[in-house]
Coordinates of C-alpha atoms (C1' of nucleotides) in Angstrom, one line a residue:
Chain A
M1 CA 0.0 0.0 0.0
A2 CA 1.3 3.4 -0.9
V3 CA 2.3 5.6 1.9
R4 CA 0.5 8.9 1.9
V5 CA 2.9 11.5 3.1
P6 CA 1.5 14.7 4.6
A7 CA 2.6 17.9 2.9
G8 CA 5.9 19.2 4.1
F9 CA 6.7 16.0 6.0
Q10 CA 9.5 13.5 5.5
A11 CA 8.7 9.8 5.9
L12 CA 10.6 7.3 8.0
P13 CA 9.5 3.6 7.8
L14 CA 8.9 2.5 11.4
P15 CA 6.6 -0.2 12.7
I16 CA 4.3 1.0 15.5
A17 CA 5.6 -1.9 17.6
Q18 CA 9.0 -0.1 17.6
L19 CA 7.6 3.2 18.7
S20 CA 4.1 4.3 19.8
L21 CA 4.1 8.1 20.0
A22 CA 0.7 8.1 21.5
A23 CA 1.9 6.0 24.4
V24 CA 5.4 7.3 24.9
L25 CA 4.9 11.0 24.6
K26 CA 2.4 11.2 27.4
C27 CA 3.3 8.4 29.8
G28 CA 5.2 10.7 32.1
Q29 CA 8.7 10.7 30.6
S30 CA 8.6 14.1 28.9
F31 CA 6.2 16.8 29.9
R32 CA 6.7 19.2 27.1
W33 CA 5.2 17.7 23.9
S34 CA 2.2 19.4 22.5
I35 CA -0.4 17.1 21.2
F36 CA -3.0 18.0 18.5
P37 CA -5.8 15.8 17.2
L38 CA -6.0 15.9 13.4
Q39 CA -9.2 16.1 11.4
I40 CA -9.5 12.8 9.5
S41 CA -11.0 13.2 6.1
G42 CA -14.2 11.2 6.1
N43 CA -14.4 8.8 3.2
T44 CA -11.1 7.8 1.9
P45 CA -10.0 4.2 1.7
L46 CA -6.7 5.1 3.3
Q47 CA -8.4 6.7 6.3
H48 CA -7.5 3.9 8.6
V49 CA -3.8 4.4 8.2
D50 CA -3.7 8.1 8.3
P51 CA -2.1 9.8 11.3
T52 CA -4.6 10.9 13.9
H53 CA -2.4 13.3 15.9
E54 CA 0.5 15.7 15.5
Y55 CA 3.1 16.0 18.2
R56 CA 5.3 19.0 18.6
L57 CA 8.4 19.7 20.7
C58 CA 10.4 23.0 20.8
L59 CA 14.1 22.4 20.7
R60 CA 16.7 25.1 21.1
D61 CA 16.7 26.1 17.4
R62 CA 13.6 24.4 15.9
V63 CA 10.2 22.9 16.5
V64 CA 10.0 19.3 15.6
C65 CA 6.6 18.1 14.4
L66 CA 5.8 14.4 14.2
R67 CA 2.9 12.3 13.0
Q68 CA 2.6 8.5 12.9
S69 CA 0.8 5.9 10.9
P70 CA 1.0 2.2 11.7
D71 CA 4.2 1.7 9.7
T72 CA 5.6 5.2 9.2
L73 CA 6.9 8.1 11.2
F74 CA 6.4 11.4 9.5
Y75 CA 8.6 14.3 10.6
R76 CA 9.4 17.9 9.8
S77 CA 11.0 20.8 11.6
L78 CA 10.1 24.5 11.6
F79 CA 12.5 27.4 12.1
P80 CA 12.1 31.0 13.1
T81 CA 11.5 33.2 10.1
G82 CA 14.5 35.1 8.7
V83 CA 17.0 32.5 9.6
L84 CA 18.8 31.2 6.6
G85 CA 19.6 27.5 6.2
D86 CA 19.8 24.6 3.9
Q87 CA 16.5 22.8 4.3
E88 CA 17.9 19.5 3.2
Q89 CA 20.6 19.6 5.8
R90 CA 18.1 20.7 8.4
E91 CA 15.9 17.7 7.8
A92 CA 19.0 15.5 8.0
E93 CA 19.7 17.0 11.4
T94 CA 16.2 16.5 12.6
L95 CA 16.3 12.9 11.5
A96 CA 19.5 12.5 13.4
W97 CA 17.9 14.0 16.5
I98 CA 14.9 11.7 16.1
R99 CA 17.1 8.6 15.9
D100 CA 18.9 9.7 19.0
Y101 CA 15.9 10.9 21.1
F102 CA 13.9 7.8 20.4
Q103 CA 16.9 5.5 20.5
L104 CA 15.8 3.9 17.3
D105 CA 18.9 1.7 17.1
I106 CA 17.5 -0.3 20.0
D107 CA 15.3 -3.1 18.7
L108 CA 12.3 -2.8 21.0
V109 CA 10.5 -5.8 19.5
N110 CA 13.4 -8.0 20.3
L111 CA 13.4 -6.6 23.9
Y112 CA 9.7 -7.4 24.3
R113 CA 10.5 -10.9 23.1
Q114 CA 13.1 -11.4 25.7
W115 CA 11.1 -9.9 28.6
S116 CA 8.1 -12.1 27.6
A117 CA 10.2 -15.2 27.6
T118 CA 11.4 -14.7 31.1
D119 CA 8.5 -12.8 32.7
P120 CA 5.0 -14.2 32.3
V121 CA 3.5 -11.1 33.7
F122 CA 5.1 -9.1 30.9
N123 CA 4.1 -11.7 28.4
R124 CA 0.4 -11.3 29.1
I125 CA 0.3 -7.5 28.7
Q126 CA 2.8 -7.0 25.9
D127 CA 0.3 -7.1 23.0
R128 CA -1.8 -4.4 24.6
F129 CA 1.1 -2.0 25.2
E130 CA 3.2 -2.0 22.0
G131 CA 5.9 0.5 21.2
I132 CA 6.7 1.8 24.7
R133 CA 10.3 2.7 24.8
M134 CA 12.6 5.0 26.8
L135 CA 13.3 8.4 25.5
R136 CA 16.8 9.8 25.6
Q137 CA 16.1 13.2 27.0
D138 CA 18.1 16.3 27.7
P139 CA 19.5 15.8 31.2
F140 CA 18.9 19.4 32.5
E141 CA 15.3 19.4 31.4
N142 CA 14.8 15.9 32.7
L143 CA 16.3 16.9 36.1
I144 CA 14.2 20.0 36.6
S145 CA 11.0 18.3 35.4
F146 CA 11.4 15.5 37.8
I147 CA 12.2 17.8 40.7
C148 CA 8.7 19.0 40.0
S149 CA 7.3 15.5 40.1
S150 CA 7.3 14.9 43.9
N151 CA 3.9 14.6 45.4
N152 CA 2.5 15.4 42.0
N153 CA 0.7 14.0 39.0
I154 CA 1.4 14.1 35.2
S155 CA -1.1 16.8 34.3
R156 CA 0.0 19.2 36.9
I157 CA 3.7 18.5 36.2
T158 CA 2.9 19.3 32.5
K159 CA 1.4 22.6 33.4
M160 CA 4.3 23.5 35.7
V161 CA 6.9 22.7 33.0
G162 CA 4.8 24.7 30.6
S163 CA 4.8 27.8 32.7
L164 CA 8.5 27.3 33.5
C165 CA 9.2 27.5 29.7
R166 CA 6.9 30.4 29.1
T167 CA 8.3 32.4 32.0
Y168 CA 12.0 31.8 31.7
S169 CA 12.7 31.3 28.0
P170 CA 11.6 33.6 25.1
A171 CA 9.5 32.1 22.4
L172 CA 11.5 30.7 19.5
L173 CA 8.6 31.1 17.1
H174 CA 4.8 31.0 16.8
L175 CA 2.8 28.4 15.0
A176 CA -0.9 27.8 14.3
P177 CA -2.3 24.4 15.2
P178 CA -1.8 21.8 12.4
A179 CA -5.4 21.2 11.5
G180 CA -6.6 24.5 12.7
S181 CA -9.4 26.4 11.0
D182 CA -8.7 28.7 13.9
L183 CA -5.7 30.7 12.9
V184 CA -4.6 31.4 16.4
E185 CA -0.9 31.1 16.6
E186 CA 0.8 29.8 19.7
P187 CA 4.3 30.5 21.0
Y188 CA 6.8 27.7 21.2
H189 CA 9.4 28.0 24.0
P190 CA 12.6 25.9 24.4
F191 CA 13.4 24.7 27.9
P192 CA 15.0 27.4 30.0
S193 CA 18.8 27.4 30.6
P194 CA 20.3 26.8 34.0
S195 CA 21.4 30.4 34.4
S196 CA 17.9 31.7 33.7
L197 CA 16.6 29.6 36.6
A198 CA 19.4 30.3 39.0
A199 CA 18.6 34.0 39.8
P200 CA 17.6 34.4 43.4
E201 CA 14.2 36.0 42.6
V202 CA 13.2 32.8 40.7
S203 CA 12.3 31.1 43.9
A204 CA 9.6 33.6 44.8
Q205 CA 8.4 33.8 41.3
L206 CA 7.9 30.1 41.0
R207 CA 6.1 30.0 44.2
A208 CA 3.7 32.6 42.8
L209 CA 3.3 30.4 39.8
G210 CA 2.1 27.6 42.1
F211 CA 5.2 25.4 42.3
G212 CA 5.0 25.2 46.1
Y213 CA 8.0 24.0 47.9
R214 CA 9.5 22.8 44.6
A215 CA 10.2 26.4 43.7
D216 CA 13.2 26.6 46.1
F217 CA 14.5 23.2 44.9
I218 CA 14.5 24.3 41.3
Q219 CA 16.2 27.7 41.9
K220 CA 18.8 26.1 44.2
T221 CA 19.6 23.3 41.9
A222 CA 20.0 25.7 39.0
A223 CA 22.2 27.9 41.1
M224 CA 24.3 25.0 42.2
L225 CA 24.9 24.1 38.6
V226 CA 25.8 27.6 37.5
E227 CA 28.0 28.1 40.6
A228 CA 29.9 25.0 39.8
H229 CA 30.3 25.3 36.1
G230 CA 29.7 28.9 35.1
V231 CA 27.8 30.5 32.2
N232 CA 28.6 31.0 28.5
R233 CA 29.4 34.3 26.8
S234 CA 26.6 33.6 24.2
P235 CA 24.0 31.8 26.2
K236 CA 21.2 32.0 23.6
T237 CA 22.8 29.9 20.9
S238 CA 24.3 27.0 22.6
S239 CA 24.1 25.0 25.8
E240 CA 25.7 26.2 29.0
P241 CA 28.7 24.5 30.6
S242 CA 26.6 23.0 33.4
E243 CA 24.4 21.4 30.8
E244 CA 27.5 20.0 29.1
W245 CA 28.7 18.7 32.4
L246 CA 25.4 16.9 33.0
M247 CA 25.9 15.3 29.6
T248 CA 29.2 13.9 30.8
L249 CA 27.4 11.9 33.5
R250 CA 26.4 9.6 30.6
D251 CA 30.0 8.4 30.5
K252 CA 30.2 7.6 34.2
D253 CA 28.9 4.4 35.7
T254 CA 25.5 4.3 37.4
A255 CA 26.7 4.6 40.9
A256 CA 29.0 7.6 40.2
A257 CA 26.4 9.4 38.2
R258 CA 23.8 8.8 40.9
T259 CA 26.0 10.2 43.6
E260 CA 26.4 13.4 41.6
L261 CA 22.7 13.8 41.1
L262 CA 21.9 13.3 44.8
N263 CA 23.8 16.4 45.6
F264 CA 21.2 18.6 44.1
M265 CA 18.4 20.2 46.1
G266 CA 15.1 18.3 45.7
V267 CA 16.8 15.3 44.3
G268 CA 16.4 12.1 46.3
R269 CA 16.9 8.5 45.2
K270 CA 13.8 8.3 43.1
V271 CA 14.3 11.5 41.1
A272 CA 18.0 10.6 40.6
D273 CA 17.0 7.2 39.2
C274 CA 14.5 8.8 36.9
V275 CA 17.2 11.0 35.4
L276 CA 19.7 8.2 35.3
L277 CA 17.2 6.1 33.3
M278 CA 15.7 8.8 31.1
S279 CA 18.6 10.9 30.1
L280 CA 21.8 9.4 31.2
D281 CA 21.7 6.0 29.5
K282 CA 21.4 3.9 32.6
R283 CA 18.9 1.5 31.1
E284 CA 19.0 -1.0 34.0
V285 CA 17.9 1.5 36.6
I286 CA 14.4 1.2 38.0
P287 CA 13.0 4.2 39.8
V288 CA 10.7 3.0 42.6
D289 CA 7.8 5.3 43.5
T290 CA 4.7 4.3 45.4
H291 CA 3.2 3.1 42.1
V292 CA 6.0 0.8 41.2
Q293 CA 6.0 -0.4 44.8
Q294 CA 2.4 -1.4 44.4
I295 CA 3.1 -3.2 41.2
A296 CA 6.0 -5.1 42.9
T297 CA 3.9 -6.2 45.9
K298 CA 0.6 -6.8 44.2
Y299 CA 1.8 -8.3 40.9
Y300 CA 5.2 -9.8 41.7
G301 CA 4.6 -10.8 45.3
F302 CA 7.4 -8.8 46.8
R303 CA 7.1 -7.7 50.4
G304 CA 5.2 -4.5 50.9
P305 CA 6.0 -1.4 52.7
T306 CA 6.7 -1.9 56.4
K307 CA 4.7 -0.1 59.1
T308 CA 4.4 3.4 58.1
G309 CA 3.7 3.1 54.4
T310 CA 6.7 5.3 53.7
M311 CA 9.4 3.9 51.5
S312 CA 12.6 3.3 53.4
P313 CA 16.0 3.3 51.5
K314 CA 16.3 -0.4 52.3
L315 CA 13.0 -1.3 50.8
Y316 CA 13.6 0.9 47.8
E317 CA 16.9 -0.9 47.0
E318 CA 15.2 -4.3 47.5
V319 CA 12.4 -3.6 45.1
S320 CA 14.6 -2.0 42.6
S321 CA 17.2 -4.8 42.5
K322 CA 14.6 -7.5 42.5
L323 CA 12.9 -6.0 39.5
T324 CA 16.2 -5.5 37.8
A325 CA 16.8 -9.2 38.3
V326 CA 13.5 -10.0 36.7
W327 CA 14.0 -8.0 33.6
G328 CA 17.8 -7.8 33.2
D329 CA 20.0 -5.4 31.3
Y330 CA 17.2 -3.2 30.0
A331 CA 15.1 -3.5 33.2
G332 CA 14.4 0.2 33.3
W333 CA 12.8 0.0 29.9
A334 CA 10.7 -3.0 30.9
H335 CA 9.6 -1.2 34.0
S336 CA 8.4 1.7 31.8
V337 CA 6.1 -0.6 29.9
L338 CA 4.6 -2.0 33.1
F339 CA 4.4 1.4 34.6
T340 CA 2.6 2.8 31.5
S341 CA 0.3 -0.1 31.3
D342 CA -0.8 0.7 34.9
L343 CA -1.3 4.4 34.3
K344 CA -4.8 5.6 34.7
S345 CA -4.7 7.6 31.6
F346 CA -3.8 4.5 29.6
A347 CA -6.6 2.4 30.9
S348 CA -8.1 2.2 27.5
Y349 CA -4.9 2.0 25.5
G350 CA -4.9 -1.1 23.4
L351 CA -8.6 -1.6 23.8
A352 CA -9.7 1.3 21.7
S353 CA -8.9 4.9 21.8
P354 CA -11.9 7.2 21.9
S355 CA -10.7 9.3 19.1
T356 CA -9.3 6.4 17.0
P357 CA -11.4 3.8 15.4
S358 CA -10.1 0.2 15.8
T359 CA -8.1 -0.6 12.8
P360 CA -6.4 -3.5 11.1
S361 CA -3.2 -1.7 11.9
T362 CA -3.0 -3.5 15.1
P363 CA -3.5 -7.2 14.2
G364 CA -3.7 -9.4 17.1
L365 CA -4.7 -6.6 19.4
T366 CA -8.1 -8.1 20.0
P367 CA -10.0 -5.7 22.1
D368 CA -10.1 -7.4 25.4
R369 CA -13.3 -6.9 27.1
H370 CA -12.8 -9.7 29.6
S371 CA -12.8 -8.5 33.1
A372 CA -13.4 -9.6 36.6
S373 CA -14.7 -7.7 39.4
S374 CA -12.3 -6.7 42.1
Q375 CA -13.9 -9.2 44.4
D376 CA -13.1 -12.0 42.0
T377 CA -9.4 -11.3 42.1
A378 CA -9.1 -11.3 45.8
G379 CA -7.5 -14.6 46.5
I380 CA -9.1 -16.5 43.7
A381 CA -6.8 -18.0 41.2
T382 CA -7.9 -17.3 37.7
P383 CA -8.0 -20.0 34.9
R384 CA -4.6 -20.3 33.5
D385 CA -5.2 -21.1 29.9
S386 CA -7.6 -18.4 29.0
M387 CA -8.5 -14.9 29.7
P388 CA -9.7 -14.0 33.1
K389 CA -13.3 -15.0 33.5
S390 CA -15.6 -12.2 32.7
G391 CA -17.6 -10.7 35.5
K392 CA -20.3 -8.1 35.7
R393 CA -19.2 -4.6 35.7
K394 CA -21.1 -1.4 36.3
R395 CA -21.2 -0.4 32.6
G396 CA -21.5 -3.8 31.1
G397 CA -18.2 -5.6 30.5
S398 CA -19.2 -6.9 27.1
N399 CA -20.4 -3.6 25.7
R400 CA -18.8 -2.8 22.4
S401 CA -19.8 0.8 22.5
L402 CA -16.7 2.0 24.2
E403 CA -17.8 5.6 23.9
T404 CA -20.5 5.0 26.4
K405 CA -18.0 3.8 29.0
T406 CA -16.8 6.4 31.3
R407 CA -13.1 6.8 31.8
E408 CA -13.4 5.5 35.3
A409 CA -14.9 2.2 34.0
E410 CA -12.1 1.8 31.6
I411 CA -9.5 2.4 34.2
E412 CA -11.0 -0.1 36.5
E413 CA -11.2 -2.6 33.7
T414 CA -7.6 -2.5 32.8
L415 CA -6.4 -2.5 36.4
V416 CA -8.5 -5.6 37.0
Q417 CA -7.1 -7.2 33.9
L418 CA -3.6 -6.5 34.9
E419 CA -4.2 -7.8 38.4
A420 CA -5.6 -11.1 37.0
V421 CA -2.7 -11.5 34.7
V422 CA -0.2 -11.2 37.5
E423 CA -2.1 -13.4 39.8
D424 CA -2.1 -16.1 37.1
A425 CA 1.6 -15.8 36.9
I426 CA 2.0 -16.0 40.7
S427 CA -0.2 -19.0 41.0
E428 CA 1.6 -20.7 38.2
G429 CA 4.8 -20.1 40.1
T430 CA 6.3 -18.9 36.9
V431 CA 7.8 -15.7 38.4
D432 CA 11.3 -16.7 39.3
L433 CA 11.8 -14.7 42.4
S434 CA 15.0 -16.5 43.2
L435 CA 16.6 -14.6 40.3
A436 CA 16.7 -11.6 42.5
D437 CA 19.3 -13.2 44.8
R438 CA 21.7 -13.6 41.9
V439 CA 21.8 -9.9 41.4
K440 CA 24.8 -8.4 42.9
R441 CA 23.9 -5.7 45.4
R442 CA 25.0 -2.2 44.5
R443 CA 27.9 -0.9 46.4
R444 CA 27.0 0.4 49.8
G445 CA 28.3 3.9 49.1
T446 CA 25.6 4.4 46.5
L447 CA 22.8 3.4 48.8
S448 CA 23.1 6.2 51.2
T449 CA 20.9 9.1 50.4
R450 CA 23.3 11.8 51.5
Chain B
dG1 C1' 21.3 6.3 61.3
dG2 C1' 16.6 4.8 60.5
dG3 C1' 12.2 7.0 61.4
dC4 C1' 8.9 11.0 61.5
dC5 C1' 6.9 15.2 59.7
dA6 C1' 6.2 19.4 57.2
dC7 C1' 6.1 21.1 52.7
dC8 C1' 2.5 23.3 48.5
dC9 C1' -1.2 22.5 45.7
dC10 C1' -4.6 19.9 43.5
dT11 C1' -8.1 16.3 43.4
dA12 C1' -11.1 12.9 45.9
Chain C
dA1 C1' -7.3 12.7 53.3
dG2 C1' -3.6 11.8 50.3
dG3 C1' -0.5 12.0 46.1
dG4 C1' 4.6 9.5 40.6
dG5 C1' 9.2 12.6 47.4
dT6 C1' 12.6 15.2 49.8
dG7 C1' 15.0 17.7 53.5
dG8 C1' 15.5 18.5 58.1
dC9 C1' 15.2 17.0 62.5
dC10 C1' 15.5 13.7 66.4

DNA sequence: GGGCCACCCCTA
DNA sequence: AGGGGTGGCC
């Protein structure tokens, strides 16, 4: 079938199983992508393979625009007016950026195969959560964004990062929405530089913007970076020395890089591990938040939090290393798939998306309407050979009309499915927990949180 | 040196 | 009341 390339875009052949923008760009890795629904022309035979969304990210010198069909990634980049440049070379640069940012040299399908072979829990959910891979983000942006993430949720973090960019970095250019009949142009801001966040007044300003106690963390961390590494002569055009220094942490080993990150204000073990995994190439690292903790205890049978419900460093290390043992070298990547599958906003992912009709583009992704009530899963082993037995749900578990389901119902459904899947695996005894013991403990020095 | 508690703001 | 934690204090 001929690929229909949107005007102005370049085409890169790429199976959706290798990368799902819809999943990856809003699963809590990056908080800065703009997402626009596209108007799908009504009665074309190719309708079902046309992209449904456009995704945009403002880099330092350009805005990257992406669209995706089941087998192709479409890309283009837009520049401020008046800047001269060889368009062909620019697209080549953008392609290089894409390959790096999405780490396309890593064969995700092969990783899914390996995780499925060793982890029955993963095996059961893999088909529903295709194409979830780790981004290779800018370390400074990643660090600041995840300082914002404590006691927080994705939508609020997204708003905070947005106002951070609007307030502390000038707009690179203005663009109208892709399918907009409305011609309202919106500004696109790059992520702010360390020096622009380091000024003393930033702390109070961020507080006024609703950052809460994180306001001080951000200003102090930025100030620490600038203090230690200085500022450029021409800060607008290139990255600052401290940003370059953060990049060099990619060349250090995990423990050494983590120690450096833990020095910054507002950065504890969890945030440090997020940065290690998401921008410093430490692919085996598993950040343990309360959510992952729950997955570990409920689905993998690990021991839960001790008395107080708060996560002790000891427990953190235990959960993290055991999950690393389950998933191996790319454990952090696998964790991301499980984590995303359990995200509330992804409750309907793989079943059907409200805005996207079910298509042949995802063969084998049979919409799974099987579900069990939460009572069913409590202590009752589900049948091993088939789907969890269907139970009655509020909105009707076998209802094809997904539009009539509330988001809440879909959330519940997916959570219940996941739960059943894991209980299967546990009752089958196919989760090899003893693997955990083979994993060498990290050096003591790296365990201490300052 | 492990264990509490406040922190700031939003949603339930 | 508690959340996709952390820093400061016992």
